[in-house]
mmCIF file of C-alpha atoms in Angstrom:
data_model
loop_
_atom_site.group_PDB
_atom_site.id
_atom_site.type_symbol
_atom_site.label_atom_id
_atom_site.label_comp_id
_atom_site.label_asym_id
_atom_site.label_seq_id
_atom_site.Cartn_x
_atom_site.Cartn_y
_atom_site.Cartn_z
ATOM 1 C CA MET D 1 16.886 9.509 -2.127
ATOM 2 C CA ALA D 2 16.073 6.929 -4.753
ATOM 3 C CA ARG D 3 12.461 6.498 -5.880
ATOM 4 C CA PHE D 4 10.669 3.179 -6.462
ATOM 5 C CA SER D 5 7.210 1.895 -7.338
ATOM 6 C CA ALA D 6 5.204 -1.312 -7.348
ATOM 7 C CA GLY D 7 1.626 -2.233 -8.086
ATOM 8 C CA ALA D 8 -0.762 -5.072 -8.800
ATOM 9 C CA ARG D 9 -4.265 -6.228 -9.456
ATOM 10 C CA SER D 10 -5.048 -7.718 -6.058
ATOM 11 C CA ALA D 11 -5.315 -11.491 -5.815
ATOM 12 C CA GLY D 12 -8.057 -11.129 -3.206
ATOM 13 C CA ALA D 13 -10.733 -8.702 -2.098
ATOM 14 C CA GLY D 14 -9.180 -7.986 1.300
ATOM 15 C CA SER D 15 -11.277 -7.099 4.338
ATOM 16 C CA THR D 16 -11.337 -4.736 7.305
ATOM 17 C CA THR D 17 -8.361 -6.703 8.699
ATOM 18 C CA LEU D 18 -6.656 -8.117 5.569
ATOM 19 C CA PRO D 19 -4.792 -5.548 3.457
ATOM 20 C CA VAL D 20 -5.409 -5.643 -0.290
ATOM 21 C CA GLY D 21 -1.844 -4.364 -0.738
ATOM 22 C CA SER D 22 0.980 -3.180 1.471
ATOM 23 C CA LEU D 23 4.505 -1.804 1.656
ATOM 24 C CA TYR D 24 6.869 -2.874 4.434
ATOM 25 C CA ALA D 25 10.166 -1.387 5.551
ATOM 26 C CA ALA D 26 13.390 -3.365 5.848
ATOM 27 C CA ASN D 27 15.495 -3.860 8.976
ATOM 28 C CA ALA D 28 17.904 -1.106 8.014
ATOM 29 C CA ALA D 29 15.744 1.025 5.712
ATOM 30 C CA GLY D 30 12.462 2.811 6.052
ATOM 31 C CA ALA D 31 10.383 4.354 3.301
ATOM 32 C CA VAL D 32 8.729 7.667 2.525
ATOM 33 C CA ILE D 33 5.521 7.118 0.567
ATOM 34 C CA ARG D 34 5.031 9.792 -2.094
ATOM 35 C CA GLU D 35 1.910 8.573 -3.928
ATOM 36 C CA LEU D 36 -0.612 5.753 -3.693
ATOM 37 C CA GLY D 37 -3.432 4.933 -6.100
ATOM 38 C CA VAL D 38 -6.362 2.517 -5.749
ATOM 39 C CA PHE D 39 -8.891 1.687 -8.489
ATOM 40 C CA ASN D 40 -12.003 -0.487 -8.667
ATOM 41 C CA THR D 41 -12.050 -3.360 -11.177
ATOM 42 C CA THR D 42 -15.722 -4.248 -10.670
ATOM 43 C CA THR D 43 -19.164 -2.624 -10.883
ATOM 44 C CA THR D 44 -19.642 -2.780 -7.104
ATOM 45 C CA ALA D 45 -18.567 0.206 -5.000
ATOM 46 C CA ALA D 46 -15.827 -0.362 -2.430
ATOM 47 C CA ALA D 47 -14.701 1.748 0.537
ATOM 48 C CA VAL D 48 -10.972 1.728 1.341
ATOM 49 C CA LYS D 49 -8.637 3.377 3.843
ATOM 50 C CA LEU D 50 -4.942 3.505 4.721
ATOM 51 C CA VAL D 51 -3.548 2.123 7.956
ATOM 52 C CA ARG D 52 -0.185 1.541 9.570
ATOM 53 C CA MET D 53 0.728 -2.037 10.423
ATOM 54 C CA THR D 54 3.016 -3.127 13.240
ATOM 55 C CA THR D 55 3.367 -6.827 12.348
ATOM 56 C CA THR D 56 3.406 -8.668 9.046
ATOM 57 C CA GLY D 57 0.695 -11.297 9.496
ATOM 58 C CA THR D 58 0.951 -13.496 6.416
ATOM 59 C CA GLN D 59 1.682 -11.305 3.449
ATOM 60 C CA GLY D 60 0.561 -12.235 -0.023
ATOM 61 C CA ALA D 61 2.902 -12.590 -2.969
ATOM 62 C CA GLY D 62 5.850 -10.239 -3.010
ATOM 63 C CA LEU D 63 5.695 -7.799 -5.902
ATOM 64 C CA THR D 64 8.462 -6.686 -8.243
ATOM 65 C CA GLU D 65 9.635 -3.262 -7.153
ATOM 66 C CA ALA D 66 10.817 -0.949 -9.936
ATOM 67 C CA ALA D 67 13.549 1.667 -9.566
ATOM 68 C CA HIS D 68 12.649 4.958 -11.227
ATOM 69 C CA ASP D 69 16.370 5.413 -11.941
ATOM 70 C CA PRO D 70 17.697 1.981 -12.971
ATOM 71 C CA GLY D 71 21.254 3.145 -12.232
ATOM 72 C CA ARG D 72 20.523 3.378 -8.490
ATOM 73 C CA ALA D 73 20.614 0.619 -5.885
ATOM 74 C CA ALA D 74 17.753 -1.865 -5.623
ATOM 75 C CA PRO D 75 15.028 -1.069 -3.079
ATOM 76 C CA SER D 76 15.219 -2.417 0.448
ATOM 77 C CA CYS D 77 11.483 -2.153 1.183
ATOM 78 C CA THR D 78 9.011 -4.711 -0.151
ATOM 79 C CA ALA D 79 5.489 -4.441 -1.561
ATOM 80 C CA PHE D 80 3.011 -7.289 -1.107
ATOM 81 C CA ASP D 81 -0.285 -8.405 -2.602
ATOM 82 C CA THR D 82 -3.370 -9.342 -0.550
ATOM 83 C CA HIS D 83 -2.577 -10.692 2.937
ATOM 84 C CA THR D 84 -4.023 -14.059 3.962
ATOM 85 C CA VAL D 85 -3.530 -13.676 7.738
ATOM 86 C CA ALA D 86 -4.181 -10.305 9.363
ATOM 87 C CA PRO D 87 -1.279 -8.174 10.556
ATOM 88 C CA THR D 88 -1.602 -6.069 13.680
ATOM 89 C CA LEU D 89 -3.200 -2.829 12.561
ATOM 90 C CA GLY D 90 -1.731 0.353 14.004
ATOM 91 C CA ASP D 91 -2.774 3.939 13.350
ATOM 92 C CA ASP D 92 -5.702 4.671 11.087
ATOM 93 C CA LEU D 93 -4.020 7.252 8.850
ATOM 94 C CA GLY D 94 -7.291 9.067 8.114
ATOM 95 C CA TYR D 95 -7.165 8.580 4.337
ATOM 96 C CA ARG D 96 -10.453 7.164 3.019
ATOM 97 C CA ALA D 97 -12.164 6.845 -0.325
ATOM 98 C CA VAL D 98 -15.295 5.276 -1.737
ATOM 99 C CA LEU D 99 -14.449 3.809 -5.122
ATOM 100 C CA GLY D 100 -17.470 4.180 -7.376
ATOM 101 C CA ALA D 101 -19.405 1.229 -8.799
ATOM 102 C CA ALA D 102 -17.532 1.295 -12.101
ATOM 103 C CA ALA D 103 -14.343 -0.302 -13.326
ATOM 104 C CA GLY D 104 -11.641 2.356 -13.214
ATOM 105 C CA ALA D 105 -13.217 4.471 -10.467
ATOM 106 C CA GLY D 106 -10.437 5.322 -8.069
ATOM 107 C CA ILE D 107 -8.346 7.653 -5.983
ATOM 108 C CA VAL D 108 -4.753 8.875 -6.106
ATOM 109 C CA TRP D 109 -3.354 10.128 -2.818
ATOM 110 C CA THR D 110 -0.209 12.262 -2.856
ATOM 111 C CA PHE D 111 1.849 12.951 0.228
ATOM 112 C CA GLY D 112 3.684 16.271 -0.072
ATOM 113 C CA GLY D 113 6.439 17.692 2.086
ATOM 114 C CA GLU D 114 7.860 15.013 4.322
ATOM 115 C CA GLY D 115 5.704 12.275 2.772
ATOM 116 C CA LEU D 116 4.117 9.406 4.692
ATOM 117 C CA VAL D 117 6.948 7.776 6.656
ATOM 118 C CA ILE D 118 7.347 4.069 7.375
ATOM 119 C CA PRO D 119 10.083 3.647 10.014
ATOM 120 C CA GLU D 120 12.797 0.999 9.750
ATOM 121 C CA GLY D 121 11.907 -2.530 10.856
ATOM 122 C CA THR D 122 10.379 -5.456 8.965
ATOM 123 C CA GLY D 123 7.110 -5.307 10.944
ATOM 124 C CA ASN D 124 6.478 -1.677 9.993
ATOM 125 C CA GLY D 125 4.224 -1.082 7.022
ATOM 126 C CA VAL D 126 1.330 0.778 5.453
ATOM 127 C CA GLY D 127 -1.603 -1.051 3.906
ATOM 128 C CA ILE D 128 -4.815 -0.538 1.964
ATOM 129 C CA ILE D 129 -7.762 -2.161 3.763
ATOM 130 C CA VAL D 130 -11.537 -2.208 3.387
ATOM 131 C CA ALA D 131 -13.007 0.644 5.445
ATOM 132 C CA THR D 132 -16.520 -0.818 5.623
ATOM 133 C CA GLY D 133 -18.571 -3.358 3.750
ATOM 134 C CA THR D 134 -17.300 -5.940 1.295
ATOM 135 C CA GLY D 135 -13.938 -5.738 -0.416
ATOM 136 C CA GLN D 136 -13.378 -5.969 -4.159
ATOM 137 C CA ILE D 137 -10.530 -6.941 -6.440
ATOM 138 C CA LEU D 138 -8.608 -3.683 -6.868
ATOM 139 C CA ASP D 139 -5.800 -2.290 -8.995
ATOM 140 C CA TRP D 140 -3.334 -0.396 -6.837
ATOM 141 C CA TYR D 141 0.140 1.109 -6.930
ATOM 142 C CA ILE D 142 2.539 2.793 -4.552
ATOM 143 C CA VAL D 143 5.471 5.160 -5.102
ATOM 144 C CA TRP D 144 8.083 5.653 -2.391
ATOM 145 C CA SER D 145 11.593 6.934 -1.677
ATOM 146 C CA GLU D 146 14.349 5.311 0.346
#
């Protein structure tokens, strides 16, 4: 499997329904998330969590996905910045973190073994949303295999 990554400083603060960042599968390719990091850029604490999504809503700007081995094929899955219209939220994946009230405070989640799977289909994705309270502008990245 080829490995890819993407990341951004979010264009928006997100909310409990609007992902700050997301990764979506393609029609013929799913993804296995290996690592995901989220970091505060402000001096206000922020609570985040990971959720599955079953529709796209209106995704923010598409990000540039990077191949870890530039000799391999380009990725099929797509990472997006802050959504502007809410997707349908699926499973709450149980991953939560409170990012401290300091720029750089953050969390790195790793997904061993089988990883965190996103099945094929353009409506299938995983996103970072606000767990409670007010969202913040965040730095985030995601590493996956296809």
